[in-house]
Amino acid sequence: MAVLKLELDTQEIIDNFFDDTKLLGIVTTVKDYRFCWNLNNLLGLNFRINHDIEINLKRKKRHYFFSVYEYHEPNSALCHYLYNNLYDGEYLLPEFKNLDFLWLMKNDTVTEEYLNQIKAMLRNIPGVQLVTELTNEKIKNKEYLIF
């Protein structure tokens, strides 16, 4: 008896999610709650943890929970999501083991000028060691960023 195996094609969902997005990778020596506090106080943002979109992955017979912080710009459709890339020794995106956080901007056009301004402000935050722009092509496990 042949077993029919169905696979869900998620490529269209992934492509739609990453339309009009910009992604930054951040290396810092600061814990996630302290880093968000710095972002909120030094940059005038309002990042808040959102447990509803927390990323839950099962690897090695264990569950890993990657926190996601969210900020919606007032009077704009632009949303900012800050993903914690490390939880209990496991990485959300293993291809970026050197990155502590991933900052995704979506739902509105992000100009190069705006992106450069964000990168410059991030580099001035205490404990931030590296800020780099990531292209969608570099991400092997895009589905892990979708909530």
Coordinates of C-alpha atoms in Angstrom, one line a residue:
M1 CA 0.0 0.0 0.0
A2 CA 1.5 3.3 -1.1
V3 CA 1.5 6.2 1.4
L4 CA 0.5 9.5 0.0
K5 CA 2.7 12.3 1.4
L6 CA 1.6 15.9 1.0
E7 CA 3.8 18.9 1.4
L8 CA 2.8 22.4 2.1
D9 CA 4.4 24.8 -0.4
T10 CA 5.2 27.8 1.8
Q11 CA 7.2 29.7 -0.8
E12 CA 4.4 32.1 -1.7
I13 CA 3.8 32.9 2.0
I14 CA 7.5 33.6 2.5
D15 CA 7.7 35.8 -0.6
N16 CA 4.7 37.8 0.5
F17 CA 6.0 38.2 4.0
F18 CA 9.3 39.6 2.8
D19 CA 7.9 42.0 0.3
D20 CA 9.1 45.5 1.1
T21 CA 11.2 44.5 4.0
K22 CA 14.7 45.5 5.3
L23 CA 16.6 43.4 7.7
L24 CA 19.5 44.3 10.0
G25 CA 21.8 42.0 11.9
I26 CA 23.0 43.3 15.3
V27 CA 25.9 42.1 17.5
T28 CA 25.8 43.4 21.1
T29 CA 27.0 42.5 24.5
V30 CA 23.7 43.5 26.1
K31 CA 20.8 41.3 27.1
D32 CA 17.5 41.6 25.1
Y33 CA 15.5 43.5 27.7
R34 CA 18.4 46.0 28.2
F35 CA 19.0 46.4 24.5
C36 CA 15.3 47.3 24.0
W37 CA 15.4 49.7 26.9
N38 CA 18.3 51.4 25.2
L39 CA 16.5 51.5 21.9
N40 CA 13.4 53.0 23.5
N41 CA 15.3 55.6 25.6
L42 CA 18.1 56.6 23.4
L43 CA 16.3 56.5 20.0
G44 CA 12.8 57.4 21.2
L45 CA 11.2 54.2 20.1
N46 CA 8.6 52.1 21.8
F47 CA 9.6 48.4 21.4
R48 CA 7.5 46.0 23.5
I49 CA 7.8 42.2 23.7
N50 CA 4.9 40.5 22.0
H51 CA 4.3 37.0 23.3
D52 CA 1.7 36.3 20.6
I53 CA 4.3 36.3 17.9
E54 CA 7.1 34.6 19.8
I55 CA 8.9 32.0 17.7
N56 CA 8.6 28.5 19.1
L57 CA 10.9 25.9 17.4
K58 CA 11.4 22.3 18.3
R59 CA 14.9 21.0 17.8
K60 CA 16.8 18.1 19.3
K61 CA 13.6 17.0 21.1
R62 CA 13.4 20.3 23.0
H63 CA 11.3 23.5 22.6
Y64 CA 13.1 26.8 22.1
F65 CA 11.3 30.2 22.4
F66 CA 12.7 33.2 20.6
S67 CA 11.3 36.5 21.8
V68 CA 10.1 39.1 19.3
Y69 CA 9.8 42.8 20.2
E70 CA 7.5 44.9 18.2
Y71 CA 7.1 48.7 17.5
H72 CA 4.7 50.4 15.1
E73 CA 5.6 53.8 14.0
P74 CA 2.9 56.4 14.7
N75 CA 1.1 57.8 11.6
S76 CA 2.8 55.2 9.4
A77 CA 2.3 51.6 8.3
L78 CA 5.9 50.8 9.1
C79 CA 6.4 48.0 11.7
H80 CA 9.6 47.1 13.3
Y81 CA 10.3 43.6 14.7
L82 CA 13.3 42.8 16.8
Y83 CA 14.0 39.0 17.0
N84 CA 16.3 37.5 19.6
N85 CA 18.5 35.1 17.6
L86 CA 19.7 33.1 20.6
Y87 CA 17.8 31.0 23.2
D88 CA 19.4 28.6 25.6
G89 CA 22.3 27.8 23.3
E90 CA 20.2 27.4 20.1
Y91 CA 20.0 29.9 17.2
L92 CA 16.8 31.0 15.5
L93 CA 18.9 31.4 12.3
P94 CA 21.9 29.1 12.6
E95 CA 23.5 30.6 9.5
F96 CA 23.9 33.8 11.5
K97 CA 25.4 32.5 14.8
N98 CA 27.4 35.6 15.2
L99 CA 24.3 37.8 15.3
D100 CA 22.5 38.5 18.6
F101 CA 19.4 40.3 17.1
L102 CA 17.6 40.6 13.8
W103 CA 15.7 43.8 13.1
L104 CA 13.0 43.5 10.5
M105 CA 11.3 46.5 9.0
K106 CA 8.1 45.8 7.0
N107 CA 4.7 47.0 5.7
D108 CA 6.1 50.3 4.2
T109 CA 8.9 51.4 2.0
V110 CA 12.2 51.9 3.9
T111 CA 14.5 54.4 2.1
E112 CA 18.3 53.9 2.1
E113 CA 18.5 57.2 3.9
Y114 CA 16.2 56.1 6.7
L115 CA 18.0 52.7 6.9
N116 CA 21.5 54.4 7.1
Q117 CA 20.1 56.7 9.8
I118 CA 18.9 53.7 11.9
K119 CA 22.3 51.9 11.4
A120 CA 24.2 55.1 12.5
M121 CA 22.0 55.5 15.6
L122 CA 22.4 51.8 16.5
R123 CA 26.2 52.0 16.3
N124 CA 26.1 54.8 19.0
I125 CA 24.3 52.6 21.5
P126 CA 26.5 51.3 24.3
G127 CA 27.4 47.6 23.8
V128 CA 26.6 47.5 20.1
Q129 CA 29.6 46.1 18.3
L130 CA 28.2 45.5 14.8
V131 CA 25.3 46.5 12.6
T132 CA 24.9 45.0 9.1
E133 CA 22.3 44.9 6.5
L134 CA 21.1 41.4 5.5
T135 CA 19.6 40.6 2.1
N136 CA 16.8 38.1 1.8
E137 CA 19.0 35.9 -0.3
K138 CA 21.4 35.3 2.6
I139 CA 18.7 33.9 4.8
K140 CA 18.4 30.1 4.5
N141 CA 15.6 29.6 7.0
K142 CA 13.3 32.5 6.2
E143 CA 10.3 30.6 7.4
Y144 CA 11.6 30.9 11.0
L145 CA 11.0 34.7 10.9
I146 CA 7.3 34.4 9.9
F147 CA 4.8 34.7 12.6

